[in-house]
Amino acid sequence: MSEEARPLAVFDLDGTLADSAHRQHHLEGRTKDWNAFFTAAVDDPPLAEGVALALERAEDCEVVYLTGRPERCRRDTLDWLARQGLPGGRLHMRRNDDRRPARRTKLDTLKRLGRTREVRVLVDDDELVCDAAEAAGFTVVRACWAVAADVLKDAQEREGRT
């Protein structure tokens, strides 16, 4: 089967493949340090469960990465993915000026991908993203192997930053 005919397995990064717990303190308090939060992503430890699932899905799917990280983090993110031994794949990121909630930005990308390819599964830790994807008819695996702090959940929904 050609790569263009293979179904897609779409993976989130933070909380799914990457453990962002060590940098969530940058989002606490009234003034959030988004630059420090994203800069520290290069030091994220991998989440073994997510990495194993991505490697497993790569056997029968093309792996695609879908993150709420801003486009300015592309180089660091691609380097991180390569260092973890994750399958090569397209990386869909948020525009630097896009502040919509993750559930909207990610669903828009999923729908766009689904117009030309079968999206076999979305793997994400954000409950609102998962709910929206399921409501739109996508198969979802809820990444429950990392604990996201409330501050990160709030940032994803209210500030549209990740």
Tab-separated table of N, CA and C in Angstrom:
chain	number	residue	atom	x	y	z
A	1	MET	N	0.857	-1.174	0.000
A	1	MET	CA	0.000	0.000	0.000
A	1	MET	C	0.906	1.241	0.000
A	2	SER	N	0.609	2.171	-0.888
A	2	SER	CA	1.420	3.394	-0.951
A	2	SER	C	1.167	4.260	0.278
A	3	GLU	N	2.136	5.128	0.591
A	3	GLU	CA	2.011	6.014	1.758
A	3	GLU	C	0.756	6.875	1.645
A	4	GLU	N	0.411	7.310	0.411
A	4	GLU	CA	-0.758	8.169	0.219
A	4	GLU	C	-2.069	7.426	0.477
A	5	ALA	N	-2.038	6.097	0.425
A	5	ALA	CA	-3.263	5.321	0.624
A	5	ALA	C	-3.419	4.842	2.063
A	6	ARG	N	-2.360	4.919	2.842
A	6	ARG	CA	-2.430	4.451	4.221
A	6	ARG	C	-3.308	5.391	5.052
A	7	PRO	N	-4.042	4.823	5.996
A	7	PRO	CA	-4.819	5.681	6.895
A	7	PRO	C	-3.884	6.481	7.799
A	8	LEU	N	-4.429	7.525	8.394
A	8	LEU	CA	-3.653	8.394	9.261
A	8	LEU	C	-3.913	8.072	10.736
A	9	ALA	N	-2.851	8.092	11.527
A	9	ALA	CA	-2.940	8.045	12.980
A	9	ALA	C	-2.396	9.387	13.451
A	10	VAL	N	-3.254	10.174	14.074
A	10	VAL	CA	-2.923	11.552	14.435
A	10	VAL	C	-2.622	11.616	15.926
A	11	PHE	N	-1.425	12.116	16.251
A	11	PHE	CA	-0.974	12.174	17.636
A	11	PHE	C	-0.741	13.605	18.093
A	12	ASP	N	-1.299	13.923	19.250
A	12	ASP	CA	-1.000	15.145	19.978
A	12	ASP	C	0.401	14.988	20.575
A	13	LEU	N	0.993	16.098	21.006
A	13	LEU	CA	2.315	16.045	21.628
A	13	LEU	C	2.248	16.165	23.154
A	14	ASP	N	1.949	17.362	23.646
A	14	ASP	CA	2.012	17.632	25.085
A	14	ASP	C	0.958	16.826	25.834
A	15	GLY	N	1.415	15.980	26.756
A	15	GLY	CA	0.506	15.150	27.529
A	15	GLY	C	0.160	13.840	26.856
A	16	THR	N	0.621	13.651	25.634
A	16	THR	CA	0.365	12.419	24.888
A	16	THR	C	1.676	11.715	24.567
A	17	LEU	N	2.589	12.432	23.946
A	17	LEU	CA	3.921	11.908	23.645
A	17	LEU	C	4.995	12.549	24.519
A	18	ALA	N	4.770	13.781	24.927
A	18	ALA	CA	5.749	14.556	25.688
A	18	ALA	C	5.188	14.906	27.065
A	19	ASP	N	6.007	14.703	28.084
A	19	ASP	CA	5.602	15.030	29.448
A	19	ASP	C	5.975	16.485	29.733
A	20	SER	N	4.973	17.340	29.749
A	20	SER	CA	5.205	18.778	29.925
A	20	SER	C	5.103	19.226	31.384
A	21	ALA	N	5.006	18.287	32.312
A	21	ALA	CA	4.798	18.642	33.728
A	21	ALA	C	5.897	19.556	34.263
A	22	HIS	N	7.131	19.345	33.851
A	22	HIS	CA	8.248	20.120	34.391
A	22	HIS	C	8.200	21.591	33.996
A	23	ARG	N	7.402	21.942	33.000
A	23	ARG	CA	7.367	23.335	32.552
A	23	ARG	C	6.027	24.022	32.802
A	24	GLN	N	5.090	23.314	33.371
A	24	GLN	CA	3.769	23.900	33.588
A	24	GLN	C	3.789	25.024	34.621
A	25	HIS	N	4.807	25.083	35.455
A	25	HIS	CA	4.902	26.163	36.452
A	25	HIS	C	5.018	27.533	35.785
A	26	HIS	N	5.451	27.581	34.530
A	26	HIS	CA	5.545	28.853	33.801
A	26	HIS	C	4.161	29.463	33.520
A	27	LEU	N	3.113	28.654	33.688
A	27	LEU	CA	1.754	29.115	33.395
A	27	LEU	C	0.969	29.455	34.664
A	28	GLU	N	1.600	29.337	35.794
A	28	GLU	CA	0.921	29.631	37.054
A	28	GLU	C	0.915	31.126	37.317
A	29	GLY	N	-0.053	31.552	38.069
A	29	GLY	CA	-0.131	32.961	38.452
A	29	GLY	C	-0.791	33.816	37.388
A	30	ARG	N	-0.842	35.081	37.676
A	30	ARG	CA	-1.529	36.027	36.797
A	30	ARG	C	-0.782	36.237	35.477
A	31	THR	N	0.543	36.357	35.552
A	31	THR	CA	1.353	36.576	34.355
A	31	THR	C	1.977	35.255	33.926
A	32	LYS	N	1.600	34.783	32.762
A	32	LYS	CA	2.098	33.513	32.244
A	32	LYS	C	3.292	33.776	31.333
A	33	ASP	N	4.324	32.967	31.484
A	33	ASP	CA	5.530	33.115	30.679
A	33	ASP	C	5.500	32.073	29.561
A	34	TRP	N	4.783	32.407	28.494
A	34	TRP	CA	4.615	31.480	27.378
A	34	TRP	C	5.928	31.170	26.683
A	35	ASN	N	6.795	32.148	26.545
A	35	ASN	CA	8.082	31.894	25.890
A	35	ASN	C	8.880	30.854	26.663
A	36	ALA	N	8.947	30.995	27.982
A	36	ALA	CA	9.671	30.022	28.797
A	36	ALA	C	9.004	28.651	28.728
A	37	PHE	N	7.675	28.633	28.733
A	37	PHE	CA	6.941	27.375	28.653
A	37	PHE	C	7.300	26.614	27.388
A	38	PHE	N	7.274	27.289	26.254
A	38	PHE	CA	7.567	26.607	24.990
A	38	PHE	C	9.052	26.338	24.806
A	39	THR	N	9.904	27.230	25.283
A	39	THR	CA	11.347	27.016	25.173
A	39	THR	C	11.766	25.758	25.940
A	40	ALA	N	11.146	25.513	27.081
A	40	ALA	CA	11.493	24.360	27.910
A	40	ALA	C	11.016	23.032	27.318
A	41	ALA	N	10.214	23.056	26.261
A	41	ALA	CA	9.694	21.823	25.654
A	41	ALA	C	10.808	20.932	25.124
A	42	VAL	N	11.952	21.500	24.799
A	42	VAL	CA	13.057	20.681	24.285
A	42	VAL	C	13.529	19.671	25.322
A	43	ASP	N	13.239	19.927	26.601
A	43	ASP	CA	13.668	19.040	27.684
A	43	ASP	C	12.563	18.107	28.172
A	44	ASP	N	11.444	18.061	27.468
A	44	ASP	CA	10.355	17.173	27.874
A	44	ASP	C	10.806	15.718	27.815
A	45	PRO	N	10.566	14.966	28.890
A	45	PRO	CA	10.794	13.527	28.779
A	45	PRO	C	9.671	12.913	27.937
A	46	PRO	N	9.978	11.849	27.219
A	46	PRO	CA	8.916	11.187	26.456
A	46	PRO	C	7.981	10.422	27.389
A	47	LEU	N	6.746	10.277	26.961
A	47	LEU	CA	5.773	9.454	27.682
A	47	LEU	C	5.767	8.075	27.018
A	48	ALA	N	6.258	7.076	27.740
A	48	ALA	CA	6.480	5.745	27.163
A	48	ALA	C	5.228	5.166	26.514
A	49	GLU	N	4.074	5.348	27.157
A	49	GLU	CA	2.837	4.778	26.605
A	49	GLU	C	2.497	5.390	25.256
A	50	GLY	N	2.642	6.702	25.150
A	50	GLY	CA	2.341	7.377	23.889
A	50	GLY	C	3.322	7.012	22.793
A	51	VAL	N	4.605	6.976	23.139
A	51	VAL	CA	5.629	6.618	22.151
A	51	VAL	C	5.385	5.200	21.633
A	52	ALA	N	5.118	4.267	22.552
A	52	ALA	CA	4.857	2.883	22.139
A	52	ALA	C	3.650	2.799	21.212
A	53	LEU	N	2.603	3.553	21.526
A	53	LEU	CA	1.408	3.538	20.682
A	53	LEU	C	1.703	4.122	19.300
A	54	ALA	N	2.484	5.192	19.234
A	54	ALA	CA	2.840	5.786	17.939
A	54	ALA	C	3.647	4.797	17.099
A	55	LEU	N	4.590	4.109	17.722
A	55	LEU	CA	5.391	3.123	16.993
A	55	LEU	C	4.525	1.962	16.508
A	56	GLU	N	3.571	1.553	17.351
A	56	GLU	CA	2.658	0.475	16.969
A	56	GLU	C	1.773	0.906	15.800
A	57	ARG	N	1.211	2.105	15.877
A	57	ARG	CA	0.320	2.593	14.816
A	57	ARG	C	1.064	2.816	13.501
A	58	ALA	N	2.360	3.108	13.585
A	58	ALA	CA	3.157	3.343	12.375
A	58	ALA	C	3.265	2.090	11.507
A	59	GLU	N	2.961	0.942	12.077
A	59	GLU	CA	3.026	-0.298	11.306
A	59	GLU	C	1.959	-0.347	10.225
A	60	ASP	N	0.788	0.232	10.480
A	60	ASP	CA	-0.282	0.176	9.488
A	60	ASP	C	-0.865	1.545	9.121
A	61	CYS	N	-0.313	2.606	9.701
A	61	CYS	CA	-0.810	3.953	9.431
A	61	CYS	C	0.349	4.904	9.171
A	62	GLU	N	0.043	5.993	8.507
A	62	GLU	CA	0.974	7.109	8.438
A	62	GLU	C	0.745	7.934	9.700
A	63	VAL	N	1.796	8.166	10.459
A	63	VAL	CA	1.683	8.943	11.685
A	63	VAL	C	1.794	10.429	11.340
A	64	VAL	N	0.863	11.196	11.903
A	64	VAL	CA	0.820	12.649	11.728
A	64	VAL	C	0.759	13.255	13.120
A	65	TYR	N	1.439	14.376	13.307
A	65	TYR	CA	1.452	15.040	14.606
A	65	TYR	C	0.618	16.311	14.526
A	66	LEU	N	-0.223	16.500	15.545
A	66	LEU	CA	-1.121	17.653	15.609
A	66	LEU	C	-1.000	18.271	16.990
A	67	THR	N	-0.454	19.473	17.037
A	67	THR	CA	-0.188	20.097	18.324
A	67	THR	C	-0.729	21.514	18.373
A	68	GLY	N	-1.022	21.949	19.580
A	68	GLY	CA	-1.406	23.336	19.793
A	68	GLY	C	-0.205	24.253	19.965
A	69	ARG	N	1.003	23.698	19.914
A	69	ARG	CA	2.194	24.540	19.999
A	69	ARG	C	2.222	25.492	18.804
A	70	PRO	N	2.730	26.694	19.011
A	70	PRO	CA	2.787	27.648	17.900
A	70	PRO	C	3.871	27.289	16.880
A	71	GLU	N	3.654	27.749	15.678
A	71	GLU	CA	4.552	27.488	14.556
A	71	GLU	C	6.001	27.852	14.872
A	72	ARG	N	6.228	28.847	15.681
A	72	ARG	CA	7.603	29.267	15.990
A	72	ARG	C	8.403	28.171	16.703
A	73	CYS	N	7.733	27.139	17.179
A	73	CYS	CA	8.395	26.030	17.874
A	73	CYS	C	8.699	24.850	16.944
A	74	ARG	N	8.493	25.009	15.657
A	74	ARG	CA	8.610	23.892	14.710
A	74	ARG	C	9.972	23.201	14.784
A	75	ARG	N	11.058	23.931	14.657
A	75	ARG	CA	12.389	23.303	14.609
A	75	ARG	C	12.654	22.509	15.877
A	76	ASP	N	12.417	23.116	17.043
A	76	ASP	CA	12.639	22.412	18.303
A	76	ASP	C	11.755	21.174	18.413
A	77	THR	N	10.523	21.273	17.947
A	77	THR	CA	9.588	20.148	18.022
A	77	THR	C	10.030	19.009	17.114
A	78	LEU	N	10.427	19.327	15.890
A	78	LEU	CA	10.913	18.284	14.977
A	78	LEU	C	12.167	17.612	15.531
A	79	ASP	N	13.060	18.393	16.113
A	79	ASP	CA	14.268	17.823	16.720
A	79	ASP	C	13.902	16.898	17.877
A	80	TRP	N	12.934	17.313	18.707
A	80	TRP	CA	12.507	16.490	19.834
A	80	TRP	C	11.925	15.160	19.342
A	81	LEU	N	11.045	15.221	18.347
A	81	LEU	CA	10.445	13.995	17.802
A	81	LEU	C	11.524	13.034	17.308
A	82	ALA	N	12.519	13.553	16.604
A	82	ALA	CA	13.595	12.716	16.070
A	82	ALA	C	14.419	12.098	17.203
A	83	ARG	N	14.705	12.878	18.243
A	83	ARG	CA	15.501	12.356	19.370
A	83	ARG	C	14.784	11.223	20.097
A	84	GLN	N	13.463	11.218	20.047
A	84	GLN	CA	12.699	10.173	20.743
A	84	GLN	C	12.550	8.917	19.897
A	85	GLY	N	13.012	8.957	18.655
A	85	GLY	CA	12.881	7.798	17.776
A	85	GLY	C	11.468	7.590	17.267
A	86	LEU	N	10.681	8.663	17.281
A	86	LEU	CA	9.295	8.566	16.795
A	86	LEU	C	9.271	8.529	15.273
A	87	PRO	N	8.228	7.955	14.708
A	87	PRO	CA	8.143	7.885	13.244
A	87	PRO	C	8.139	9.279	12.626
A	88	GLY	N	8.760	9.417	11.485
A	88	GLY	CA	8.681	10.666	10.744
A	88	GLY	C	7.244	10.894	10.311
A	89	GLY	N	6.837	12.123	10.261
A	89	GLY	CA	5.471	12.420	9.854
A	89	GLY	C	5.254	13.910	9.788
A	90	ARG	N	4.189	14.295	9.101
A	90	ARG	CA	3.865	15.719	9.003
A	90	ARG	C	3.516	16.262	10.379
A	91	LEU	N	3.900	17.513	10.586
A	91	LEU	CA	3.651	18.186	11.860
A	91	LEU	C	2.741	19.377	11.609
A	92	HIS	N	1.540	19.320	12.183
A	92	HIS	CA	0.571	20.410	12.065
A	92	HIS	C	0.598	21.203	13.363
A	93	MET	N	0.893	22.503	13.233
A	93	MET	CA	1.032	23.373	14.393
A	93	MET	C	0.071	24.552	14.279
A	94	ARG	N	-0.136	25.192	15.392
A	94	ARG	CA	-0.982	26.380	15.456
A	94	ARG	C	-0.229	27.570	14.858
A	95	ARG	N	-0.939	28.392	14.103
A	95	ARG	CA	-0.326	29.656	13.647
A	95	ARG	C	0.066	30.469	14.873
A	96	ASN	N	1.142	31.213	14.778
A	96	ASN	CA	1.632	31.991	15.915
A	96	ASN	C	0.586	32.935	16.492
A	97	ASP	N	-0.326	33.423	15.656
A	97	ASP	CA	-1.324	34.398	16.110
A	97	ASP	C	-2.704	33.777	16.372
A	98	ASP	N	-2.814	32.466	16.315
A	98	ASP	CA	-4.095	31.774	16.488
A	98	ASP	C	-4.337	31.520	17.973
A	99	ARG	N	-5.388	32.101	18.508
A	99	ARG	CA	-5.704	31.946	19.930
A	99	ARG	C	-7.028	31.209	20.156
A	100	ARG	N	-7.512	30.527	19.132
A	100	ARG	CA	-8.735	29.745	19.312
A	100	ARG	C	-8.471	28.565	20.241
A	101	PRO	N	-9.494	28.072	20.912
A	101	PRO	CA	-9.308	26.893	21.768
A	101	PRO	C	-8.807	25.698	20.949
A	102	ALA	N	-8.024	24.847	21.603
A	102	ALA	CA	-7.459	23.674	20.934
A	102	ALA	C	-8.543	22.802	20.306
A	103	ARG	N	-9.692	22.707	20.956
A	103	ARG	CA	-10.763	21.856	20.412
A	103	ARG	C	-11.219	22.345	19.049
A	104	ARG	N	-11.104	23.636	18.790
A	104	ARG	CA	-11.496	24.172	17.478
A	104	ARG	C	-10.369	24.036	16.463
A	105	THR	N	-9.148	24.418	16.857
A	105	THR	CA	-8.041	24.358	15.889
A	105	THR	C	-7.756	22.926	15.470
A	106	LYS	N	-7.763	22.025	16.431
A	106	LYS	CA	-7.450	20.633	16.104
A	106	LYS	C	-8.571	19.981	15.286
A	107	LEU	N	-9.815	20.276	15.625
A	107	LEU	CA	-10.924	19.705	14.860
A	107	LEU	C	-10.895	20.207	13.416
A	108	ASP	N	-10.576	21.474	13.211
A	108	ASP	CA	-10.458	22.005	11.847
A	108	ASP	C	-9.411	21.235	11.054
A	109	THR	N	-8.274	20.964	11.681
A	109	THR	CA	-7.215	20.220	10.992
A	109	THR	C	-7.642	18.785	10.730
A	110	LEU	N	-8.272	18.139	11.702
A	110	LEU	CA	-8.748	16.768	11.493
A	110	LEU	C	-9.724	16.689	10.319
A	111	LYS	N	-10.651	17.615	10.260
A	111	LYS	CA	-11.624	17.616	9.166
A	111	LYS	C	-10.929	17.814	7.822
A	112	ARG	N	-9.942	18.707	7.796
A	112	ARG	CA	-9.201	18.940	6.554
A	112	ARG	C	-8.450	17.666	6.134
A	113	LEU	N	-7.806	17.005	7.075
A	113	LEU	CA	-7.105	15.762	6.767
A	113	LEU	C	-8.081	14.691	6.289
A	114	GLY	N	-9.242	14.633	6.925
A	114	GLY	CA	-10.238	13.616	6.610
A	114	GLY	C	-10.918	13.794	5.264
A	115	ARG	N	-10.758	14.943	4.643
A	115	ARG	CA	-11.359	15.139	3.314
A	115	ARG	C	-10.663	14.310	2.245
A	116	THR	N	-9.383	14.006	2.439
A	116	THR	CA	-8.634	13.288	1.402
A	116	THR	C	-8.073	11.952	1.867
A	117	ARG	N	-8.115	11.709	3.190
A	117	ARG	CA	-7.542	10.476	3.740
A	117	ARG	C	-8.409	9.965	4.873
A	118	GLU	N	-8.327	8.684	5.110
A	118	GLU	CA	-8.990	8.117	6.283
A	118	GLU	C	-8.174	8.478	7.525
A	119	VAL	N	-8.824	9.102	8.483
A	119	VAL	CA	-8.202	9.337	9.776
A	119	VAL	C	-8.634	8.176	10.653
A	120	ARG	N	-7.726	7.252	10.862
A	120	ARG	CA	-8.070	6.045	11.616
A	120	ARG	C	-8.245	6.339	13.099
A	121	VAL	N	-7.405	7.233	13.636
A	121	VAL	CA	-7.482	7.506	15.070
A	121	VAL	C	-6.820	8.844	15.391
A	122	LEU	N	-7.362	9.500	16.397
A	122	LEU	CA	-6.726	10.651	17.030
A	122	LEU	C	-6.354	10.216	18.438
A	123	VAL	N	-5.112	10.485	18.836
A	123	VAL	CA	-4.664	10.196	20.195
A	123	VAL	C	-4.340	11.535	20.842
A	124	ASP	N	-5.087	11.899	21.885
A	124	ASP	CA	-4.946	13.217	22.507
A	124	ASP	C	-5.320	13.105	23.977
A	125	ASP	N	-4.758	13.991	24.797
A	125	ASP	CA	-5.066	13.985	26.226
A	125	ASP	C	-6.100	15.029	26.621
A	126	ASP	N	-6.405	15.959	25.743
A	126	ASP	CA	-7.336	17.043	26.064
A	126	ASP	C	-8.772	16.527	25.913
A	127	GLU	N	-9.486	16.494	27.036
A	127	GLU	CA	-10.844	15.947	27.023
A	127	GLU	C	-11.765	16.692	26.064
A	128	LEU	N	-11.637	18.014	25.996
A	128	LEU	CA	-12.503	18.793	25.114
A	128	LEU	C	-12.187	18.533	23.645
A	129	VAL	N	-10.917	18.355	23.323
A	129	VAL	CA	-10.524	17.998	21.956
A	129	VAL	C	-11.086	16.618	21.615
A	130	CYS	N	-10.922	15.682	22.537
A	130	CYS	CA	-11.430	14.321	22.307
A	130	CYS	C	-12.947	14.319	22.128
A	131	ASP	N	-13.657	15.056	22.978
A	131	ASP	CA	-15.121	15.134	22.868
A	131	ASP	C	-15.534	15.699	21.507
A	132	ALA	N	-14.881	16.763	21.071
A	132	ALA	CA	-15.223	17.395	19.790
A	132	ALA	C	-14.931	16.456	18.628
A	133	ALA	N	-13.808	15.764	18.697
A	133	ALA	CA	-13.451	14.837	17.617
A	133	ALA	C	-14.437	13.673	17.555
A	134	GLU	N	-14.793	13.136	18.703
A	134	GLU	CA	-15.774	12.042	18.714
A	134	GLU	C	-17.122	12.517	18.187
A	135	ALA	N	-17.540	13.699	18.579
A	135	ALA	CA	-18.820	14.235	18.107
A	135	ALA	C	-18.823	14.418	16.594
A	136	ALA	N	-17.644	14.661	16.023
A	136	ALA	CA	-17.521	14.826	14.570
A	136	ALA	C	-17.332	13.490	13.857
A	137	GLY	N	-17.327	12.393	14.603
A	137	GLY	CA	-17.262	11.070	13.991
A	137	GLY	C	-15.882	10.437	13.930
A	138	PHE	N	-14.893	11.037	14.563
A	138	PHE	CA	-13.545	10.473	14.561
A	138	PHE	C	-13.384	9.470	15.700
A	139	THR	N	-12.573	8.446	15.466
A	139	THR	CA	-12.215	7.496	16.504
A	139	THR	C	-11.110	8.123	17.344
A	140	VAL	N	-11.245	8.041	18.661
A	140	VAL	CA	-10.329	8.718	19.571
A	140	VAL	C	-9.780	7.731	20.603
A	141	VAL	N	-8.490	7.858	20.864
A	141	VAL	CA	-7.872	7.214	22.018
A	141	VAL	C	-7.512	8.339	22.967
A	142	ARG	N	-8.074	8.281	24.157
A	142	ARG	CA	-7.813	9.318	25.162
A	142	ARG	C	-6.529	8.978	25.909
A	143	ALA	N	-5.550	9.828	25.750
A	143	ALA	CA	-4.249	9.622	26.382
A	143	ALA	C	-4.358	9.994	27.857
A	144	CYS	N	-4.522	9.001	28.693
A	144	CYS	CA	-4.736	9.255	30.125
A	144	CYS	C	-3.517	8.855	30.941
A	145	TRP	N	-2.372	8.739	30.294
A	145	TRP	CA	-1.162	8.283	30.985
A	145	TRP	C	-0.339	9.412	31.588
A	146	ALA	N	-0.709	10.650	31.388
A	146	ALA	CA	-0.034	11.779	32.035
A	146	ALA	C	-1.101	12.640	32.698
A	147	VAL	N	-0.738	13.275	33.774
A	147	VAL	CA	-1.685	14.125	34.483
A	147	VAL	C	-1.391	15.578	34.130
A	148	ALA	N	-2.347	16.217	33.491
A	148	ALA	CA	-2.192	17.637	33.149
A	148	ALA	C	-2.696	18.485	34.303
A	149	ALA	N	-1.925	19.472	34.621
A	149	ALA	CA	-2.336	20.396	35.678
A	149	ALA	C	-3.515	21.228	35.202
A	150	ASP	N	-4.323	21.664	36.150
A	150	ASP	CA	-5.469	22.504	35.799
A	150	ASP	C	-5.031	23.767	35.061
A	151	VAL	N	-3.842	24.294	35.406
A	151	VAL	CA	-3.365	25.512	34.763
A	151	VAL	C	-3.165	25.292	33.261
A	152	LEU	N	-2.715	24.096	32.876
A	152	LEU	CA	-2.532	23.802	31.455
A	152	LEU	C	-3.882	23.618	30.766
A	153	LYS	N	-4.802	22.934	31.413
A	153	LYS	CA	-6.132	22.759	30.841
A	153	LYS	C	-6.798	24.109	30.598
A	154	ASP	N	-6.670	25.008	31.569
A	154	ASP	CA	-7.238	26.342	31.437
A	154	ASP	C	-6.588	27.087	30.277
A	155	ALA	N	-5.276	26.976	30.157
A	155	ALA	CA	-4.549	27.662	29.074
A	155	ALA	C	-4.985	27.148	27.716
A	156	GLN	N	-5.205	25.846	27.622
A	156	GLN	CA	-5.622	25.268	26.342
A	156	GLN	C	-6.989	25.795	25.906
A	157	GLU	N	-7.870	25.917	26.858
A	157	GLU	CA	-9.239	26.301	26.517
A	157	GLU	C	-9.436	27.812	26.457
A	158	ARG	N	-8.974	28.523	27.455
A	158	ARG	CA	-9.257	29.952	27.534
A	158	ARG	C	-8.312	30.830	26.729
A	159	GLU	N	-7.039	30.446	26.699
A	159	GLU	CA	-6.051	31.318	26.064
A	159	GLU	C	-5.619	30.835	24.701
A	160	GLY	N	-5.992	29.617	24.315
A	160	GLY	CA	-5.653	29.125	22.999
A	160	GLY	C	-4.169	29.148	22.717
A	161	ARG	N	-3.381	28.659	23.647
A	161	ARG	CA	-1.935	28.746	23.490
A	161	ARG	C	-1.270	27.407	23.278
A	162	THR	N	-1.937	26.333	23.574
A	162	THR	CA	-1.322	25.020	23.387
A	162	THR	C	-2.394	23.970	23.133
